[in-house]
mmCIF file of C-alpha atoms and ligand atoms in Angstrom:
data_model
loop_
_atom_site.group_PDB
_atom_site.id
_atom_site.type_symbol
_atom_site.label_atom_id
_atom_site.label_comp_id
_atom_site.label_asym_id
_atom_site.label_seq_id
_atom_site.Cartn_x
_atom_site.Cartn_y
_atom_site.Cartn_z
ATOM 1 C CA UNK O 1 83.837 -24.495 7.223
ATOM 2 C CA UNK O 2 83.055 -23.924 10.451
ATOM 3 C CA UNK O 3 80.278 -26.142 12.197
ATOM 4 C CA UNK O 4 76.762 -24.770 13.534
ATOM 5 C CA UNK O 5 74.477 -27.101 15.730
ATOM 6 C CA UNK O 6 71.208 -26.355 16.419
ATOM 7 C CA UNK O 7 69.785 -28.160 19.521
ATOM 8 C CA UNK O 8 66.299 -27.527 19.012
ATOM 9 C CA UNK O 9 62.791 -28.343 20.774
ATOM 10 C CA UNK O 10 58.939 -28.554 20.355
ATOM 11 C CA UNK O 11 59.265 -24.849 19.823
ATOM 12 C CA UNK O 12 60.949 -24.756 16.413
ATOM 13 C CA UNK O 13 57.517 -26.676 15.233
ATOM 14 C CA UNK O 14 55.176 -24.374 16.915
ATOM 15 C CA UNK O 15 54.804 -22.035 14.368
ATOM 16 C CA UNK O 16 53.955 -24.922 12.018
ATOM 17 C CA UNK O 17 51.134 -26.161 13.961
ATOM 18 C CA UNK O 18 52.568 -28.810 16.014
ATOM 19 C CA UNK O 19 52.098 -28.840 19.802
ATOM 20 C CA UNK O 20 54.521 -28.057 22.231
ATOM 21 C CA UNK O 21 54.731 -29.799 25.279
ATOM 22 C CA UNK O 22 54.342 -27.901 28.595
ATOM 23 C CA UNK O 23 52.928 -24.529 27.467
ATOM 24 C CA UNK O 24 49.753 -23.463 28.296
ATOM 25 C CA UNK O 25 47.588 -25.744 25.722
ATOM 26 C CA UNK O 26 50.754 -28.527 25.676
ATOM 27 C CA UNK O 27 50.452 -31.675 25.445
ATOM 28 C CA UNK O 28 51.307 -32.946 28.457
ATOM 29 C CA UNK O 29 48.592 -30.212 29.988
ATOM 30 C CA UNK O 30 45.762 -32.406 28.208
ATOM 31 C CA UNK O 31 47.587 -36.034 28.198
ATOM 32 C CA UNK O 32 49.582 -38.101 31.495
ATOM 33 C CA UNK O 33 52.754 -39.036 30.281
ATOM 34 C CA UNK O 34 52.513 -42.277 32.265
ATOM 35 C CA UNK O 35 49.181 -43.553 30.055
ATOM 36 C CA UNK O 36 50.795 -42.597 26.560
ATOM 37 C CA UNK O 37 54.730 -41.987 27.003
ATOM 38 C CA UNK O 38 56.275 -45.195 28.943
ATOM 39 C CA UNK O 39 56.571 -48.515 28.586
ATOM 40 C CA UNK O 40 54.249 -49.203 31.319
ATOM 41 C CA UNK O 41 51.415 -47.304 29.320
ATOM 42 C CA UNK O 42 52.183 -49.775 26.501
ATOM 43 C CA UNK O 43 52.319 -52.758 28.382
ATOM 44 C CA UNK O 44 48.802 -51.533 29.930
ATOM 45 C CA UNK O 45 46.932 -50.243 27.026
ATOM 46 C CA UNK O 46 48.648 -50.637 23.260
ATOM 47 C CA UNK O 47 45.827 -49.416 21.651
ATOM 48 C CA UNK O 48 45.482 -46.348 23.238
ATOM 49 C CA UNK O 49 49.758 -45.372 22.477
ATOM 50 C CA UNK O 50 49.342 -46.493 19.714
ATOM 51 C CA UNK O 51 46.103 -43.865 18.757
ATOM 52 C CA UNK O 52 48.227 -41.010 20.725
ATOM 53 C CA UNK O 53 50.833 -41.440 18.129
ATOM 54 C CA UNK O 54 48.267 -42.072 15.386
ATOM 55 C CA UNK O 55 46.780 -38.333 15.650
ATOM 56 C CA UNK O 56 50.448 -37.157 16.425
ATOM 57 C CA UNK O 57 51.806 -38.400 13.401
ATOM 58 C CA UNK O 58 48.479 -37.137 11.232
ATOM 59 C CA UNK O 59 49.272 -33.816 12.837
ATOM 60 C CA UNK O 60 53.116 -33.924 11.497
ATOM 61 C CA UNK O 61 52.364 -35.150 8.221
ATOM 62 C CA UNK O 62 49.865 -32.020 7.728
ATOM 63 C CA UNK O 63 52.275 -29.801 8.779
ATOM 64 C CA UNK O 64 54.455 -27.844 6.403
ATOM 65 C CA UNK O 65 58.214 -26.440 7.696
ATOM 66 C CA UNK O 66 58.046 -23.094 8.595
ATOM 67 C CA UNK O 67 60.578 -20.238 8.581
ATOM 68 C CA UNK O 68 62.559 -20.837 10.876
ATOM 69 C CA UNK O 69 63.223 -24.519 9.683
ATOM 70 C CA UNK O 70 64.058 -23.092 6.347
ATOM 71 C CA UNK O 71 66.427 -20.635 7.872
ATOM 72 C CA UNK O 72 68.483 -23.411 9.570
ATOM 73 C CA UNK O 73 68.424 -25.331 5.955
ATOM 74 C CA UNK O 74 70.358 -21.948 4.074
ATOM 75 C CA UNK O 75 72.673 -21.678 6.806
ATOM 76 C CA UNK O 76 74.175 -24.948 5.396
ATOM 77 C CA UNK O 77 75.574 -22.324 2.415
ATOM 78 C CA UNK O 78 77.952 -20.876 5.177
ATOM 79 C CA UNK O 79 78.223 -23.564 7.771
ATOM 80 C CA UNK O 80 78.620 -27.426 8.466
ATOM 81 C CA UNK O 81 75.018 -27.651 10.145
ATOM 82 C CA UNK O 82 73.992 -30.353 12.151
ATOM 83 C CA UNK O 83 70.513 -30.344 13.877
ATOM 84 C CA UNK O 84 70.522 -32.179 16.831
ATOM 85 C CA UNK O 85 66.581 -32.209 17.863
ATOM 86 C CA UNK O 86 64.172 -33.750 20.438
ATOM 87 C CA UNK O 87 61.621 -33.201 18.638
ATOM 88 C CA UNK O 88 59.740 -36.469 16.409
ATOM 89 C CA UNK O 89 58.500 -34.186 13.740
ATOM 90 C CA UNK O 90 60.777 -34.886 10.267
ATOM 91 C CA UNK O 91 60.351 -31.232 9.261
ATOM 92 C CA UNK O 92 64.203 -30.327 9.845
ATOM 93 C CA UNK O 93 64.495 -32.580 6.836
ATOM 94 C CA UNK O 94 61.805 -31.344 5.027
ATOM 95 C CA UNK O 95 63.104 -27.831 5.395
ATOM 96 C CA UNK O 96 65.800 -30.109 3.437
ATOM 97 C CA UNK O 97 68.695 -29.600 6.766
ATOM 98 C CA UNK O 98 70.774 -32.679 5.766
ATOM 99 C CA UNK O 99 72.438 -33.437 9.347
ATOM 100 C CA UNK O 100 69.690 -34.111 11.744
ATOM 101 C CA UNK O 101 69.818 -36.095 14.683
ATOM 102 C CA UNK O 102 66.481 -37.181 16.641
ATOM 103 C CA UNK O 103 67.284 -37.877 20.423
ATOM 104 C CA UNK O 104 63.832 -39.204 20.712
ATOM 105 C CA UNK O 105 62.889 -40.857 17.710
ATOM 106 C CA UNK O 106 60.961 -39.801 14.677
ATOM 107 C CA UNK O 107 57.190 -40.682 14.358
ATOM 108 C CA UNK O 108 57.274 -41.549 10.912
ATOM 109 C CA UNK O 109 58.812 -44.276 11.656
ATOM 110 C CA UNK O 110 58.115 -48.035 13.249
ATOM 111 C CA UNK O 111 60.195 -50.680 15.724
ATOM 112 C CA UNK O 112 59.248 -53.926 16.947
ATOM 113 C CA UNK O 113 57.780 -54.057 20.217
ATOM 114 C CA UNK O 114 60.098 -56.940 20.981
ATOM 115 C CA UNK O 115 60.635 -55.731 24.960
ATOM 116 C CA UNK O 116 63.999 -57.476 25.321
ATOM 117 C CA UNK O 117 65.375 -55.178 22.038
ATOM 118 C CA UNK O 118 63.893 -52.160 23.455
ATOM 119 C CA UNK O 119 65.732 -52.891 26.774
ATOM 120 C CA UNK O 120 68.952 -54.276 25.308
ATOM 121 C CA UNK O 121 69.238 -51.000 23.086
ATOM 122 C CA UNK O 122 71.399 -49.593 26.091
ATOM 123 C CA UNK O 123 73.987 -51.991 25.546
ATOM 124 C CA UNK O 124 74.470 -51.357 21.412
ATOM 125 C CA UNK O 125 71.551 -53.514 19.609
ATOM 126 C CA UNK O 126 71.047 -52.143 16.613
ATOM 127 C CA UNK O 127 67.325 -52.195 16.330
ATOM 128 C CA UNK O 128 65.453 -51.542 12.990
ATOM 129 C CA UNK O 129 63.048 -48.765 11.847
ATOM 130 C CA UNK O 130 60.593 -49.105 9.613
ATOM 131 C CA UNK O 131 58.659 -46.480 7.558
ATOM 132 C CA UNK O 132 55.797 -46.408 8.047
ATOM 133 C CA UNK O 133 53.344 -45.672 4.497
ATOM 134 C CA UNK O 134 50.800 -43.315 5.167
ATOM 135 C CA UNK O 135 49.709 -42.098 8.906
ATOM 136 C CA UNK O 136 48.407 -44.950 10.782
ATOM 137 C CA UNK O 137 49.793 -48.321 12.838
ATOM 138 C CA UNK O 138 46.970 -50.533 13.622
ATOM 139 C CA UNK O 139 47.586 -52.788 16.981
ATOM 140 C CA UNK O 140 48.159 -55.391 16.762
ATOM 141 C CA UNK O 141 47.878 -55.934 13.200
ATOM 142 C CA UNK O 142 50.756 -54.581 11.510
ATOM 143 C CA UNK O 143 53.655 -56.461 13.213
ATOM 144 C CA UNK O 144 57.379 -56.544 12.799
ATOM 145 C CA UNK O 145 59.406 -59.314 10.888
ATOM 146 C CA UNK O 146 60.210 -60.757 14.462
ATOM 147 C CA UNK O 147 56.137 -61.760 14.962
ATOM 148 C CA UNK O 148 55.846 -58.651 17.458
ATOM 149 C CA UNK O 149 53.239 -55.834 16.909
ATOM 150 C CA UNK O 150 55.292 -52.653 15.315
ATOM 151 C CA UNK O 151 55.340 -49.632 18.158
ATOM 152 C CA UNK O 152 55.833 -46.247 16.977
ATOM 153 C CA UNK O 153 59.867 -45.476 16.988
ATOM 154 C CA UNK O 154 59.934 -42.712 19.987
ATOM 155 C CA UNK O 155 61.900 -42.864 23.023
ATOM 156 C CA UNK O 156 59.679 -43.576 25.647
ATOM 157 C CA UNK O 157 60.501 -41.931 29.345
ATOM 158 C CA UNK O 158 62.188 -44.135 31.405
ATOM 159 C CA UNK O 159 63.561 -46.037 27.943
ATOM 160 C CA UNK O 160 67.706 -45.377 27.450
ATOM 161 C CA UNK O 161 68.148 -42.368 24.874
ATOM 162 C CA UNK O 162 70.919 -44.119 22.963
ATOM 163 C CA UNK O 163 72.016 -41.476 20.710
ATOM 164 C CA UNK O 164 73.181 -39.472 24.048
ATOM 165 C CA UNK O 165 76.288 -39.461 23.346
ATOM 166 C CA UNK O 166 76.760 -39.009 19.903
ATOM 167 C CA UNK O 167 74.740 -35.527 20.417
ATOM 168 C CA UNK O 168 76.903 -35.073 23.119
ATOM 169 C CA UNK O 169 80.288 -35.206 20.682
ATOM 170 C CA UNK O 170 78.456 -33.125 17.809
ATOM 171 C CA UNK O 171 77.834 -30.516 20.110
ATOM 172 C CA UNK O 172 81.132 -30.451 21.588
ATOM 173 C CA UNK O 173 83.102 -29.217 18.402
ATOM 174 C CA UNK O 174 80.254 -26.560 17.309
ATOM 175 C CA UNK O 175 81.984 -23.318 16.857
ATOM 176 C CA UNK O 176 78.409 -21.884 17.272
ATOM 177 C CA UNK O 177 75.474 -22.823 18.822
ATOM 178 C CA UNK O 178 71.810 -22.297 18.703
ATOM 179 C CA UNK O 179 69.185 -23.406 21.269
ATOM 180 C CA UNK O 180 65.475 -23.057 20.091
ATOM 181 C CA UNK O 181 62.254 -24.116 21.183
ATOM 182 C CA UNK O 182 63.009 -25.921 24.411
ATOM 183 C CA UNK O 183 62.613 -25.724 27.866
ATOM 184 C CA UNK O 184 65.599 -28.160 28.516
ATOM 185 C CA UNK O 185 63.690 -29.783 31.177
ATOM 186 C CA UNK O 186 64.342 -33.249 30.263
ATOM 187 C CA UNK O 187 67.521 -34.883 30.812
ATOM 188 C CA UNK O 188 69.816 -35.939 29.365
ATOM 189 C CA UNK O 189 69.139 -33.795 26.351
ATOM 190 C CA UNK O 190 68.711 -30.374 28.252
ATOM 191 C CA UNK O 191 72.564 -31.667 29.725
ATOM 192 C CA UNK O 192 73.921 -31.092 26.010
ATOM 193 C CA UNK O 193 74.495 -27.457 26.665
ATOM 194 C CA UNK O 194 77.379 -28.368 29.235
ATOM 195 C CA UNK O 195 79.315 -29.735 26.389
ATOM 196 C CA UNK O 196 79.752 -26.585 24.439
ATOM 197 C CA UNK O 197 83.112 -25.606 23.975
ATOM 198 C CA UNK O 198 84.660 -22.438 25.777
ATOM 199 C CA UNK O 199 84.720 -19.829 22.421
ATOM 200 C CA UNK O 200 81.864 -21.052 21.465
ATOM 201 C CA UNK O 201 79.098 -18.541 20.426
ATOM 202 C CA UNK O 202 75.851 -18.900 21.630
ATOM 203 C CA UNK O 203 72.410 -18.392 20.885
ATOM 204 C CA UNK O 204 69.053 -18.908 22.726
ATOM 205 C CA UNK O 205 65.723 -18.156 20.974
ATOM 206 C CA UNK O 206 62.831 -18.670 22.418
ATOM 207 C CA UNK O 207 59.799 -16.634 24.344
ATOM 208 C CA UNK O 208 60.770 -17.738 27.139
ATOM 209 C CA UNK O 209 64.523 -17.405 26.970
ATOM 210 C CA UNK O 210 66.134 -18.005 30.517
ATOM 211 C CA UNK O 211 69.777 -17.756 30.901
ATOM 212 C CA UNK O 212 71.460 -20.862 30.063
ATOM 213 C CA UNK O 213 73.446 -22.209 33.278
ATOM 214 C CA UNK O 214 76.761 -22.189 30.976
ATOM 215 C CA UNK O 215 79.946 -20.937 31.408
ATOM 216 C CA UNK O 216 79.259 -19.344 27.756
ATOM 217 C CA UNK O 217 78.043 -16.231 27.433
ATOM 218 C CA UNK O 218 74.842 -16.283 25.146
ATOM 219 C CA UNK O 219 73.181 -13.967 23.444
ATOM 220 C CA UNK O 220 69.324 -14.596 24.572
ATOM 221 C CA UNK O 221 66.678 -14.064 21.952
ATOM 222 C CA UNK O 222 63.061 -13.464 23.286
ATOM 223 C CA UNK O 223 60.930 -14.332 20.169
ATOM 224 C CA UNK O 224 59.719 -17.188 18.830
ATOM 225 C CA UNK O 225 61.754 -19.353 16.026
ATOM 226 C CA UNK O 226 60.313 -17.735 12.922
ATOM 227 C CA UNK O 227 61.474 -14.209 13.757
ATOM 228 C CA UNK O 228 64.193 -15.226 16.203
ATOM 229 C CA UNK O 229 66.120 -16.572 13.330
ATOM 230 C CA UNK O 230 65.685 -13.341 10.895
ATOM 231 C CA UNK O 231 66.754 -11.219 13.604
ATOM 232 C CA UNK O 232 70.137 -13.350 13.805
ATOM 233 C CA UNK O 233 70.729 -14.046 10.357
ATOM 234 C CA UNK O 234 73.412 -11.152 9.415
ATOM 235 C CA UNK O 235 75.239 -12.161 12.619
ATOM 236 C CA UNK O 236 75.334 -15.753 11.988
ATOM 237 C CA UNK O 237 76.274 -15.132 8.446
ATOM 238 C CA UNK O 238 79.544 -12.584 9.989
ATOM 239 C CA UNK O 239 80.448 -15.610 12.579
ATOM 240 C CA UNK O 240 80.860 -18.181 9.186
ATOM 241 C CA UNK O 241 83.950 -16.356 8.313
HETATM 242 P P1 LIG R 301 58.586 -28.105 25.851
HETATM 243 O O1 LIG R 301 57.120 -28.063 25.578
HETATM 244 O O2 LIG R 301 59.017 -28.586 27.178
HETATM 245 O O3 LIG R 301 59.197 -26.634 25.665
HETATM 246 C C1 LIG R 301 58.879 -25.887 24.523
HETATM 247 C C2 LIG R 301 59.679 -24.609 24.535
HETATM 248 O O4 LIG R 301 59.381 -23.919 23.327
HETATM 249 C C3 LIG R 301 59.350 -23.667 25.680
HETATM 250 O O5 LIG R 301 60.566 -23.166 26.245
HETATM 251 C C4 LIG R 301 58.550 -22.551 25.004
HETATM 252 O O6 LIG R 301 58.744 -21.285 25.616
HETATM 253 C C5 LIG R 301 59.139 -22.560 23.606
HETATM 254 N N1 LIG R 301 58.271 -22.049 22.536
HETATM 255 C C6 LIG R 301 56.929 -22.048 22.427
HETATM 256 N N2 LIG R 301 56.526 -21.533 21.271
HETATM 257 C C7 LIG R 301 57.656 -21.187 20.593
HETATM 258 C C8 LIG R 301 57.928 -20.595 19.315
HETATM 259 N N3 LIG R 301 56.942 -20.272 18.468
HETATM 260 N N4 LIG R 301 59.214 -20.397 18.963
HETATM 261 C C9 LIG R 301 60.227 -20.727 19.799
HETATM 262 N N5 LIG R 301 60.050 -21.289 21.007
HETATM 263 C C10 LIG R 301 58.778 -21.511 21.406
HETATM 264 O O7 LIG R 301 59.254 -28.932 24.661
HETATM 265 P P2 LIG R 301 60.685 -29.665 24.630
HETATM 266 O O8 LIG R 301 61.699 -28.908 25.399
HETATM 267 O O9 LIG R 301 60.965 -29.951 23.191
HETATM 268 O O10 LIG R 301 59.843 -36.038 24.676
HETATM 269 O O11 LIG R 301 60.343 -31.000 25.370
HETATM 270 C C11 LIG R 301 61.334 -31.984 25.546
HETATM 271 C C12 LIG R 301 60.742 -33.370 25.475
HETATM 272 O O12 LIG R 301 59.663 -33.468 26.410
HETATM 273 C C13 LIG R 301 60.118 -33.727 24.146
HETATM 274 O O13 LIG R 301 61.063 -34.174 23.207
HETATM 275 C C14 LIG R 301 59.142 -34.808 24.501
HETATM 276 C C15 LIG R 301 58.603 -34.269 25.804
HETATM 277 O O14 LIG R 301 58.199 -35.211 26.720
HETATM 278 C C16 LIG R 301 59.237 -37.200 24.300
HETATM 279 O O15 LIG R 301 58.122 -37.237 23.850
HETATM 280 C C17 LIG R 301 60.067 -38.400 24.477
#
């Protein structure tokens, strides 16, 4: 079987409700990524991250998959999918994809706020993740075996994105490739596309589709996820064999 990676973005959950990041109502046009999105902000005020991620993760658990998620699920019938995403939303596998990798964490889960494990995940500490029952952490009441309040398990800018590099081989061997929903404008993720393979076919869906600085060429798709995937179905389907 030949393998299909989808490196997809805030965009892929638009259509189900979810906010994107840096379009015109974003997130980060109403929020500062320096009070809710960094260490500092957590060191500063707990609470307050803590509540970001609170409504966030209310937000994701009222969401349903849409279309295009469920698209990427029955291409597993023709390819060996992996998802490798940015986004913390679970509803890749909730569309039922198998294969999904999350860059920068998934909200429906918990760490320890232990600062020495956050920093020493760089150098290969396996830290734990917790599930977290229903939609809320309270600070600092619910806490982590290790005596530390529980922080919710997303990758934090300036924190190390440790699963770098395992993206990077998975993306490597695709045979084809599909970027959606992202405006690869934070690194290292948006540096995954330099690892695709010469042969490789590629796809770009998204409003906004720019040309990808590749070598590739790619076929650019200027819809948004839900309809961007039925219009490349039949071709995707011809590329499987
Ligand atoms: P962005 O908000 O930066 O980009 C969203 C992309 O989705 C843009 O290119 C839009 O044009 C596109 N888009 C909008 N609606 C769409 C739709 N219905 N269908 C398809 N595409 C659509 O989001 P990301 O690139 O995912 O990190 O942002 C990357 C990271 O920045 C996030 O993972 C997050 C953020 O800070 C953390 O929180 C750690």
């Amino acid at each position: 079987m030949k393998k299909l990676v989808v490196i997809s973005g805030a965009g892929v959950s638009a259509e189900s409700g979810i906010s994107t990041f840096r379009d015109g109502n974003g997130l980060w046009n109403n929020y500062k990524i320096e009070d809710v999105a960094t260490p500092q902000a957590w060191a500063k005020n707990p609470a307050l991250v803590q509540e970001f991620y609170n409504q966030r993760r209310k937000n994701v658990i009222a969401a349903q998959p849409n279309a295009a998620h469920l698209a990427i699920t029955e291409l597993q019938q023709h390819y060996d999918v992996h998802v490798v995403t940015q986004n913390v939303d679970d509803l890749h596998e909730r569309a039922g994809t198998d294969k999904v990798l999350h860059l920068h964490g998934n909200i429906r889960f918990a760490k320890s706020s232990n600062p020495d494990r956050v920093l020493d995940a760089e150098f290969d500490v396996q830290e734990e993740y917790y599930l977290i029952d229903g939609d809320t952490l309270n600070y600092p009441d619910d806490k982590a075996p290790d005596g530390y309040p529980l922080r919710p398990h997303i990758v934090w800018f300036y924190e190390p994105v440790v699963l770098i590099d395992a993206a990077a081989d998975i993306v490597a061997e695709a045979d084809v490739v599909i970027v959606v929903g992202t405006s690869l404008e934070v690194y290292p993720a948006a540096s995954l596309v330099y690892r695709i393979k010469k042969g490789a076919h590629v796809f770009c869906i998204d409003p906004n589709a720019e040309s990808l600085m590749i070598e590739q060429s790619v076929t650019l798709i200027k819809d948004v996820a839900t309809s961007g995937f039925a219009r490349i179905k039949d071709d995707l389907i011809r590329l499987a064999n």
